[in-house]
Coordinates of C-alpha atoms in Angstrom, one line a residue:
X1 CA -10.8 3.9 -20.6
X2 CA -7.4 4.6 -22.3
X3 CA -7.2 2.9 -26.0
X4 CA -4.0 1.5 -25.2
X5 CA -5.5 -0.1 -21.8
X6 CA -7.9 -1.1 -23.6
X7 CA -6.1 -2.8 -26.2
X8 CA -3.8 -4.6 -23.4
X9 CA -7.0 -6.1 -21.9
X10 CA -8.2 -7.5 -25.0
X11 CA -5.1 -8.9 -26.3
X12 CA -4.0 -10.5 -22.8
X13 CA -6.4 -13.6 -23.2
X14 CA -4.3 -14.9 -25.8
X15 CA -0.8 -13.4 -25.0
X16 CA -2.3 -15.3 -21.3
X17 CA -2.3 -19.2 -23.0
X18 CA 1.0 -19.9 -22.7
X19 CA 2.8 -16.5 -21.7
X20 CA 6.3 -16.5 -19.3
X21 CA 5.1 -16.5 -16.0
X22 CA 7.4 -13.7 -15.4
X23 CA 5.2 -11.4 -17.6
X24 CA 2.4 -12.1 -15.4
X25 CA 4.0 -10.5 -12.3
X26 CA 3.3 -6.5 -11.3
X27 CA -0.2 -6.0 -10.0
X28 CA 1.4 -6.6 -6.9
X29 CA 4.4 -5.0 -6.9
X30 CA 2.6 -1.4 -7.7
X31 CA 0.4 -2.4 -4.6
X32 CA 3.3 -2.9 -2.4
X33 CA 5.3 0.4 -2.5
X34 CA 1.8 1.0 -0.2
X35 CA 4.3 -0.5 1.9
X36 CA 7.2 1.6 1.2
X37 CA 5.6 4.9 2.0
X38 CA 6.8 7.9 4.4
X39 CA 4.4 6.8 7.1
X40 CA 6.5 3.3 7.3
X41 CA 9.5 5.3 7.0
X42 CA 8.9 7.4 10.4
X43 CA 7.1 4.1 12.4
X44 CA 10.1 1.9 11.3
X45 CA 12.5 4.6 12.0
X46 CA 11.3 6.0 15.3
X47 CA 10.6 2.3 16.8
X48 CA 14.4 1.4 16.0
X49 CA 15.6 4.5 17.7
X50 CA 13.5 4.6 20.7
X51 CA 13.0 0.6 21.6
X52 CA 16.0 -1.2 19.5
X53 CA 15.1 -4.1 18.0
X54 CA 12.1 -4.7 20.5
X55 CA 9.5 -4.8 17.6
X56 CA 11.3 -6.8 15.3
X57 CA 8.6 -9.3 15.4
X58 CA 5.8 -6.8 14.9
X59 CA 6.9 -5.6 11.3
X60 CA 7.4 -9.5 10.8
X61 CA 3.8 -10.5 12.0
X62 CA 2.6 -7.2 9.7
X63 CA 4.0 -8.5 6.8
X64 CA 2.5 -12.0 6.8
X65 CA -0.7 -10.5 7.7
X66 CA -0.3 -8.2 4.4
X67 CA 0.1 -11.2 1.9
X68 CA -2.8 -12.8 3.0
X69 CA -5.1 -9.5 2.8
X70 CA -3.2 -8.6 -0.3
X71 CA -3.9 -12.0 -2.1
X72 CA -7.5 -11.9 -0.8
X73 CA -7.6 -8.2 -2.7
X74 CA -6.0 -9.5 -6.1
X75 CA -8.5 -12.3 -6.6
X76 CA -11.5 -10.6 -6.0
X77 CA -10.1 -9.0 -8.7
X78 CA -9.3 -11.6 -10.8
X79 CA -12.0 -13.7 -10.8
X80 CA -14.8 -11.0 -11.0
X81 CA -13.1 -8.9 -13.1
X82 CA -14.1 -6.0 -10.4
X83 CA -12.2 -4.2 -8.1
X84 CA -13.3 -3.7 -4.2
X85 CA -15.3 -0.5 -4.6
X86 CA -17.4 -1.9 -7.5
X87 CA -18.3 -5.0 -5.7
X88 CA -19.4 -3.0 -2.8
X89 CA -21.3 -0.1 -5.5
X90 CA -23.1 -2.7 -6.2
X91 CA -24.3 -4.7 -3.2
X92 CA -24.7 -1.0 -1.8
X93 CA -28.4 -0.4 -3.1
X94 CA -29.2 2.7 -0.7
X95 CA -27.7 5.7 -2.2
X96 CA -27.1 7.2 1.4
X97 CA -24.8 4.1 2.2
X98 CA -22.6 4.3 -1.0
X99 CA -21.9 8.0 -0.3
X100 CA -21.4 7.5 3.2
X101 CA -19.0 4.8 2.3
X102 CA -17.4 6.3 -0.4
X103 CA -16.4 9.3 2.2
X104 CA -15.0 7.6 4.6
X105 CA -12.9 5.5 2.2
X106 CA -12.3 9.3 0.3
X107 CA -10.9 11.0 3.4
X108 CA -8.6 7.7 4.2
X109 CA -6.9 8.3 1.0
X110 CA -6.6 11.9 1.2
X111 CA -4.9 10.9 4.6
X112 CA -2.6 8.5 3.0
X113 CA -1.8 11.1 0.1
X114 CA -1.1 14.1 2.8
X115 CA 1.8 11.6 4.3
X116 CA 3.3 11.0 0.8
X117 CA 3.3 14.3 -0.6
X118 CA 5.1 15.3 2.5
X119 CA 7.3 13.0 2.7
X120 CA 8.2 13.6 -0.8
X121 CA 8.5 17.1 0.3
X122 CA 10.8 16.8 3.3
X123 CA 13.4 14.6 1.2
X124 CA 13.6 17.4 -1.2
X125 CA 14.0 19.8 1.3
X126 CA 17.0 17.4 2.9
X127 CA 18.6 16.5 -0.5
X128 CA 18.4 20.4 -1.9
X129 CA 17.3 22.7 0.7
X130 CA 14.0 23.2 -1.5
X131 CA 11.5 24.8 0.6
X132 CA 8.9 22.7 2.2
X133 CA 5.7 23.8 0.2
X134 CA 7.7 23.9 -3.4
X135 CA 8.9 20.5 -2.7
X136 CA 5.2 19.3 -2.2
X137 CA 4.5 21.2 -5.4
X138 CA 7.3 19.2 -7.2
X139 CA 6.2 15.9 -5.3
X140 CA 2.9 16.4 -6.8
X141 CA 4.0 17.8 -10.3
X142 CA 6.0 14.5 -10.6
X143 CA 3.1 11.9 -9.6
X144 CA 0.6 13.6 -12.5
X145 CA 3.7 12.4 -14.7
X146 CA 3.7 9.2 -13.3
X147 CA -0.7 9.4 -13.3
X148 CA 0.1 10.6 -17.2
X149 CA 2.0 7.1 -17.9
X150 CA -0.8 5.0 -16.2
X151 CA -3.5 6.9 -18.0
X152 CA -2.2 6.9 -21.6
X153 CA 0.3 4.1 -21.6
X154 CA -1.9 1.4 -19.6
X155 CA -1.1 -0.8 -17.0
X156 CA 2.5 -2.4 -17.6
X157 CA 4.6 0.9 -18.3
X158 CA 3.3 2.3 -14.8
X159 CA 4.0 -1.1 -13.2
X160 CA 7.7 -0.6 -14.7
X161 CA 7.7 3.0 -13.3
X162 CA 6.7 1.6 -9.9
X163 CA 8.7 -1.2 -9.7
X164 CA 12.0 0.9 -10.9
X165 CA 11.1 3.5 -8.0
X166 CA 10.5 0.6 -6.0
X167 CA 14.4 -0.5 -6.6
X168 CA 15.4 3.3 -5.5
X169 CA 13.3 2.7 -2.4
X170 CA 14.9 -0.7 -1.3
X171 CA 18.7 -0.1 -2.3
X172 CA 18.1 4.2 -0.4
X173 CA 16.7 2.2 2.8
X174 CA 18.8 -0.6 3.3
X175 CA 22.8 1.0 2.0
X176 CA 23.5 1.6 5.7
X177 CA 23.1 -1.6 6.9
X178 CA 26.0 -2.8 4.8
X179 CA 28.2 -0.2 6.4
X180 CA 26.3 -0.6 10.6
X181 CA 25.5 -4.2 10.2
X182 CA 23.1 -4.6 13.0
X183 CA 23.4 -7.5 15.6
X184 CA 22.4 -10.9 14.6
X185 CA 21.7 -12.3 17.9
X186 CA 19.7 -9.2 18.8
X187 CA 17.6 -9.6 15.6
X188 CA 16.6 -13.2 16.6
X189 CA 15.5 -11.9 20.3
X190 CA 13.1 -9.3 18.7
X191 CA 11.3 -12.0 17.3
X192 CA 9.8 -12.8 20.2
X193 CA 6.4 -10.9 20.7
X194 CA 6.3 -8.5 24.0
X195 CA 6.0 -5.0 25.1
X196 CA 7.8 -2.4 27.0
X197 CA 5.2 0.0 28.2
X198 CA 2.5 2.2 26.6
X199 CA 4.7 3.5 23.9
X200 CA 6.2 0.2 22.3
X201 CA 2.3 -0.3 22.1
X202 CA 1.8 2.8 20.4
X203 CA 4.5 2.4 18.3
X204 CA 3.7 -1.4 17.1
X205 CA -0.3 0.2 16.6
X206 CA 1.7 2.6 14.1
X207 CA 3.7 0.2 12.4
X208 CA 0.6 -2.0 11.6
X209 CA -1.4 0.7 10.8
X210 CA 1.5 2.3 8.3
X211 CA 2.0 -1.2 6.8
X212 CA -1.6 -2.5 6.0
X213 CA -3.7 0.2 4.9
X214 CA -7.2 0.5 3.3
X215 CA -5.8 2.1 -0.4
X216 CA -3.4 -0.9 -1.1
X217 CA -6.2 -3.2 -0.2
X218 CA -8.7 -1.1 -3.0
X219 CA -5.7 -0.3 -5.1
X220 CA -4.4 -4.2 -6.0
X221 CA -8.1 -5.7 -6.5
X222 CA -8.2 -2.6 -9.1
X223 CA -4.6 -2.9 -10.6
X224 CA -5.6 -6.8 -11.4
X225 CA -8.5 -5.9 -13.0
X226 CA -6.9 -3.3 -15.4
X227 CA -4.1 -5.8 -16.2
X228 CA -6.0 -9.4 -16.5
X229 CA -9.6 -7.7 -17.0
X230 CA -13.4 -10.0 -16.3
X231 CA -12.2 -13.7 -15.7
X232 CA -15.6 -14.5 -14.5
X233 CA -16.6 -18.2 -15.8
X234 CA -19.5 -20.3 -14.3
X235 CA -21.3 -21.3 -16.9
X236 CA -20.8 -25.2 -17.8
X237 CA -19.4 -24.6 -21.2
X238 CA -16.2 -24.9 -22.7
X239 CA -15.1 -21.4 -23.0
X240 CA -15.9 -21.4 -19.2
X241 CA -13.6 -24.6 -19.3
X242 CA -10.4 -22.7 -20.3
X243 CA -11.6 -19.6 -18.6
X244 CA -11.0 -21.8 -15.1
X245 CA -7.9 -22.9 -16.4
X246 CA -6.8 -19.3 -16.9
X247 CA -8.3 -18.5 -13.5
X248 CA -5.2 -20.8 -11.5
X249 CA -2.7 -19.8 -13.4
X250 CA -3.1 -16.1 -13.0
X251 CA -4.2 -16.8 -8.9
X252 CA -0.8 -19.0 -9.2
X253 CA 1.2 -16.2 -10.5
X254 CA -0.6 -13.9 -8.5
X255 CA 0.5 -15.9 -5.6
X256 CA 4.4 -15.5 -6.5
X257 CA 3.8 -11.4 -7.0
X258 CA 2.4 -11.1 -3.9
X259 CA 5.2 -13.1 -2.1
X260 CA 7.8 -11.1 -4.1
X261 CA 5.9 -8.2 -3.2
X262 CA 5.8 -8.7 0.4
X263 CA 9.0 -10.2 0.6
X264 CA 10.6 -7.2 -0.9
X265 CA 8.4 -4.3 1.0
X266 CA 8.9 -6.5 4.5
X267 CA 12.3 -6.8 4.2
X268 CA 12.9 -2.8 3.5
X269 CA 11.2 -2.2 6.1
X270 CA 12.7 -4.6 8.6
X271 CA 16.1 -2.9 7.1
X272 CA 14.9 0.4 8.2
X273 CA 13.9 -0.7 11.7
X274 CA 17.6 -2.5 12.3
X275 CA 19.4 0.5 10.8
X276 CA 17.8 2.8 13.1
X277 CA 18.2 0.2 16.2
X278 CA 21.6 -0.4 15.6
X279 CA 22.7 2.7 14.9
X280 CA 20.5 5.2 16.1
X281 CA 19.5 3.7 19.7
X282 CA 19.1 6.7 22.1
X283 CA 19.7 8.9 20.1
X284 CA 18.0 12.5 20.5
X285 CA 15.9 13.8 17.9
X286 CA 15.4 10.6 16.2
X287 CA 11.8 10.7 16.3
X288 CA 11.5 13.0 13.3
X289 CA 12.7 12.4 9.5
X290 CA 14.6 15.2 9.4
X291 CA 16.3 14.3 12.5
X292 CA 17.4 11.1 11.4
X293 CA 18.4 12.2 8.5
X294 CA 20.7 14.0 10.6
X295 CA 21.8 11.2 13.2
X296 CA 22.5 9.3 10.0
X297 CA 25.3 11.9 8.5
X298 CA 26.8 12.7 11.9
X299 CA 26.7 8.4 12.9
X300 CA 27.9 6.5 9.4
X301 CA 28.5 9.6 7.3
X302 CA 26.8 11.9 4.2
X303 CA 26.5 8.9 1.7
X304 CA 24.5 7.0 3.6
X305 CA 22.1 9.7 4.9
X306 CA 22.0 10.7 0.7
X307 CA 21.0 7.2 0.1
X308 CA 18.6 7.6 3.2
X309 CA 16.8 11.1 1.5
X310 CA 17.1 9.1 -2.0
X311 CA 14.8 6.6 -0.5
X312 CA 12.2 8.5 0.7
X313 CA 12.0 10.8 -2.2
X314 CA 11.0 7.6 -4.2
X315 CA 8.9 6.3 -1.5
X316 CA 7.2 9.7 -1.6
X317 CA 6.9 9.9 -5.5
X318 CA 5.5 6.2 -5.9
X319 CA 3.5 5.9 -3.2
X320 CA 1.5 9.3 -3.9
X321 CA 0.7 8.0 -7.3
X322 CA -0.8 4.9 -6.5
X323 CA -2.6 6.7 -3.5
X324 CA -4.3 9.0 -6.3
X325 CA -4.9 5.9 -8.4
X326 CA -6.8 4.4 -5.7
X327 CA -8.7 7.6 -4.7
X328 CA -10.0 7.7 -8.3
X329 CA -10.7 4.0 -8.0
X330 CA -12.6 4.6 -4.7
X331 CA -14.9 7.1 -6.4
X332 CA -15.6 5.4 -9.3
X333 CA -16.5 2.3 -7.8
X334 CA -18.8 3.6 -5.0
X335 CA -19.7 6.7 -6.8
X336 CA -20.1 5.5 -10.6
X337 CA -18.6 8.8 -10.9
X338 CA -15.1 9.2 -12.7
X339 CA -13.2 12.4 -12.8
X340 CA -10.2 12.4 -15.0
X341 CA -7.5 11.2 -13.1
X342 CA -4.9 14.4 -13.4
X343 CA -8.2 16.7 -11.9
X344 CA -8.0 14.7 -9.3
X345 CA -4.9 14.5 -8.7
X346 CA -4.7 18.6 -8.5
X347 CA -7.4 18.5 -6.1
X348 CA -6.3 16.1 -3.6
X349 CA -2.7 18.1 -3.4
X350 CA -4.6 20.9 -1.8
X351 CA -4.8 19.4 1.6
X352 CA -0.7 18.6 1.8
X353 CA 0.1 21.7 0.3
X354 CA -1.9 24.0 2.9
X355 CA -0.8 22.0 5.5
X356 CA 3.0 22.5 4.4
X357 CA 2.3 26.3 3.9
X358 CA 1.1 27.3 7.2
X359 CA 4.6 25.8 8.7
X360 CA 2.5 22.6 10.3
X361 CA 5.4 20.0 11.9
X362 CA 5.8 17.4 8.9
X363 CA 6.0 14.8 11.3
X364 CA 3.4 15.5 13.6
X365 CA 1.2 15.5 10.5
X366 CA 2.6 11.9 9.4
X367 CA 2.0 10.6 12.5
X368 CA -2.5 11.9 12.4
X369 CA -2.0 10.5 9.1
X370 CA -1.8 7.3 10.4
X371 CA -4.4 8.4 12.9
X372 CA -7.6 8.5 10.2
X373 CA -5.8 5.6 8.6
X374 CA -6.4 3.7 11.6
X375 CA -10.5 4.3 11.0
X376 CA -10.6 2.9 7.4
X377 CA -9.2 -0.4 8.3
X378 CA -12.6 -1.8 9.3
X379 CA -14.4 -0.8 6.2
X380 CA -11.9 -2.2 4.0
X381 CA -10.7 -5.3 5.6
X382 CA -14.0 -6.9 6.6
X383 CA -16.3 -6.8 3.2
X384 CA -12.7 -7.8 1.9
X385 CA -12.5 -11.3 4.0
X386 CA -16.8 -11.4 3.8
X387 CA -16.7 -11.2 0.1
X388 CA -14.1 -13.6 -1.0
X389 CA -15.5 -15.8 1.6
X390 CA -19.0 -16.3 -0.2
X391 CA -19.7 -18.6 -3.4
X392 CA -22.0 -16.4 -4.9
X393 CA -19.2 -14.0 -5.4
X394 CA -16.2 -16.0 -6.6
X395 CA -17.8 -19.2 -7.2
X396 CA -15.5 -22.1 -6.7
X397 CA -12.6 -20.0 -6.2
X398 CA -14.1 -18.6 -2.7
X399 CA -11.8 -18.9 0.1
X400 CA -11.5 -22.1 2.2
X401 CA -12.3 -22.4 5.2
X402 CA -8.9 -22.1 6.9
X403 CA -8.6 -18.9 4.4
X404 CA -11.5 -17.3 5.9
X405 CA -10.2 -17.9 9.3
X406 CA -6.8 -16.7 9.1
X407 CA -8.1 -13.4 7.3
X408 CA -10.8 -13.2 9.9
X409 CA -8.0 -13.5 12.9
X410 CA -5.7 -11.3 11.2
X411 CA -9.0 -8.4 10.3
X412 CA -9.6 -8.7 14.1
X413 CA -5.9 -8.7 15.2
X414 CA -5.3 -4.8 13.0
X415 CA -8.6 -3.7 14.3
X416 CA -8.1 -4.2 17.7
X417 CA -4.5 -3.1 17.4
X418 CA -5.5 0.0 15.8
X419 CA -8.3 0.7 18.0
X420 CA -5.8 1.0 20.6
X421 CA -3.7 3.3 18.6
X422 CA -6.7 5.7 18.2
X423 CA -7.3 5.4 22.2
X424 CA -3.5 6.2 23.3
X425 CA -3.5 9.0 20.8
X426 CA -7.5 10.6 22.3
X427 CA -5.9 9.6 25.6
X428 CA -2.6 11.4 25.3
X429 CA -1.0 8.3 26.5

């Protein structure tokens, strides 16, 4: 562990006593550009384009969904002092299952990485005209930079990294709408939930499956350990005492990050669906990033398609880095194996940078991205719900009842959605 992380976990107890609640916030925030990433980008973009403003309600309904499985995931972390993988290391006794786990989990965030690095790649190549493949090498050059921060610095100068990309993201995304304001009325009317054929089904499966995925649900329960470290108390004493007390008010101001969080990543993406419905409705080409890009510079002009490019660059850049973060997380946890975070990082650019050598369609690799995505939700969603569920874990802070049911609803809701995703994609449908 870095000294200075180190450091930061031992001095946060008592900087933790009476501290501005505003210091407290971040964990969340570094989990959320999850939210922000290229694979958002193209659903958000391509259901705007093709179906309006049809699936308002289903990036809505995504991002309530989120903060609950996003909370769930910051106070396991919290209150054991664990992240997800090491929980499930440990309750995994059978070596065969924790390396059969691990994989799974291992090629989901290689997935997730592939999309970032290329959508880092493609806004490079729109901004500068920088080749494909040397724009995934400078995607990936510029995340071990960002890795280098986390690794040395500790947990709050990458959370100020993230969060600063994380303004890029929101102000590249949304510009446009304050030139094409989209239509109010038209807005309200996508709130109500329905379909309009295979594809809007297809499309809302993507949308759901590019919002909530299995890294940011490994990544935050991880990002909350390194920041507030072990909080575990049971015992009746009176260190355990003000331990609880510590316990609700970091779940308290873990609360408020996640809403900020999720208020922040669901309205960027909301922006990016209305920009493209209002502006980009039947419009040919639309369904690729590049192609928007385009549709954006010849519809409201260069600036905004800049701001657009901007956007995803940052998108690209912060979302890869906490991808890699939890990769190494993923391992460790399941593995009890950790590789130094920078090897890693050179090793799991291999995949996106063959991929954007050979000449493979960007976007038709975002969108089988999404695809293997789609398989990981299970695994990380239901120990997720199980384990904060049971006493035994978090002790008086398990979830309530009505907790476990909403989580359970919601776990079964993304599931079957993106079972159906996988089916129409086997199916060719």
């Amino acid at each position: 562990m870095p000294k200075s992380l180190a450091a930061e976990k031992e001095t946060l107890p008592a900087r933790a006593t009476a501290p501005r609640s505003l210091w407290l916030l971040g964990p969340a925030l570094v989990a959320g550009v999850a939210y922000l990433d290229p694979g958002n980008v193209a659903s958000n973009m391509t259901a705007g384009a093709q179906y309006g403003y049809l699936l308002v309600w289903v990036v809505v309904a995504g991002n309530v969904m989120a903060w609950l499985i996003q909370y769930l995931s910051a106070k396991l972390g919290v209150v054991t002092g664990q992240s997800l993988p090491e929980v499930l290391g440990a309750r995994l006794t059978k070596p065969w299952a924790r390396r059969a786990y691990w994989l799974q989990a291992e090629l989901v965030a290689m997935a997730t990485d592939l999309a970032e690095v290329i959508g880092g790649a493609v806004a490079l190549y729109l901004l500068f005209d920088i080749p494909l493949l040397l724009g995934g090498v400078i995607t990936g050059a510029v995340s071990m930079v960002l890795l280098t921060v986390q690794n040395r610095r500790g947990a709050r100068p990458f959370e100020f990294v993230i969060i600063g990309l994380m303004v890029i993201i929101a102000v590249g995304f949304v510009a446009g709408l304050f030139i094409a304001p989209p239509d109010a009325a038209s807005i309200v009317g996508g709130l109500v939930p329905r379909f309009e054929g295979t594809g809007s089904v297809l499309l809302a499966a993507s949308i759901l499956g590019a919002t909530i995925m299995p890294h940011a649900i490994y990544a935050h329960s991880s990002l909350t350990r390194d920041r507030f470290g072990a909080a575990a108390a049971h015992a009746p004493t009176e260190a355990a005492r003000t331990q609880t007390s510590r316990i609700r008010r970091l779940l308290t101001a873990t609360r408020w990050d996640v809403s900020v969080a999720m208020v922040i990543a669901g309205t960027v993406n909301l922006g990016i669906l209305l920009l493209a419905a209002a502006n980009l409705s039947g419009v040919e080409g639309t369904d690729s990033l590049e192609g928007a890009h385009a549709a954006l510079a010849s519809g409201l002009g260069p600036v905004v398609a800049t701001f657009f490019a901007v956007g995803l660059l940052a998108s690209g850049l912060a979302s890869t880095s906490v991808g890699a973060y939890a990769g190494a997380e993923i391992m460790h946890g399941l593995l009890h194996v950790r590789i130094p975070l920078l090897a890693r990082r050179l090793v799991t650019l291999i995949p996106a940078l063959v991929i954007l050598g050979i000449g493979f369609d960007p976007t038709l690799a975002l969108v089988l991205s999404q695809v293997v995505l789609s398989f990981g939700i299970p695994f990380a969603l239901i120990p997720l719900v199980a384990l904060t569920a049971q006493r035994r874990t978090l002790g008086v802070w398990a979830n309530r009842a009505w907790t476990t049911v909403a989580g359970i609803v919601a776990s079964a809701l993304l599931i079957v959605l993106n079972g159906a995703l996988l089916w129409l994609v086997m199916t060719g449908a």
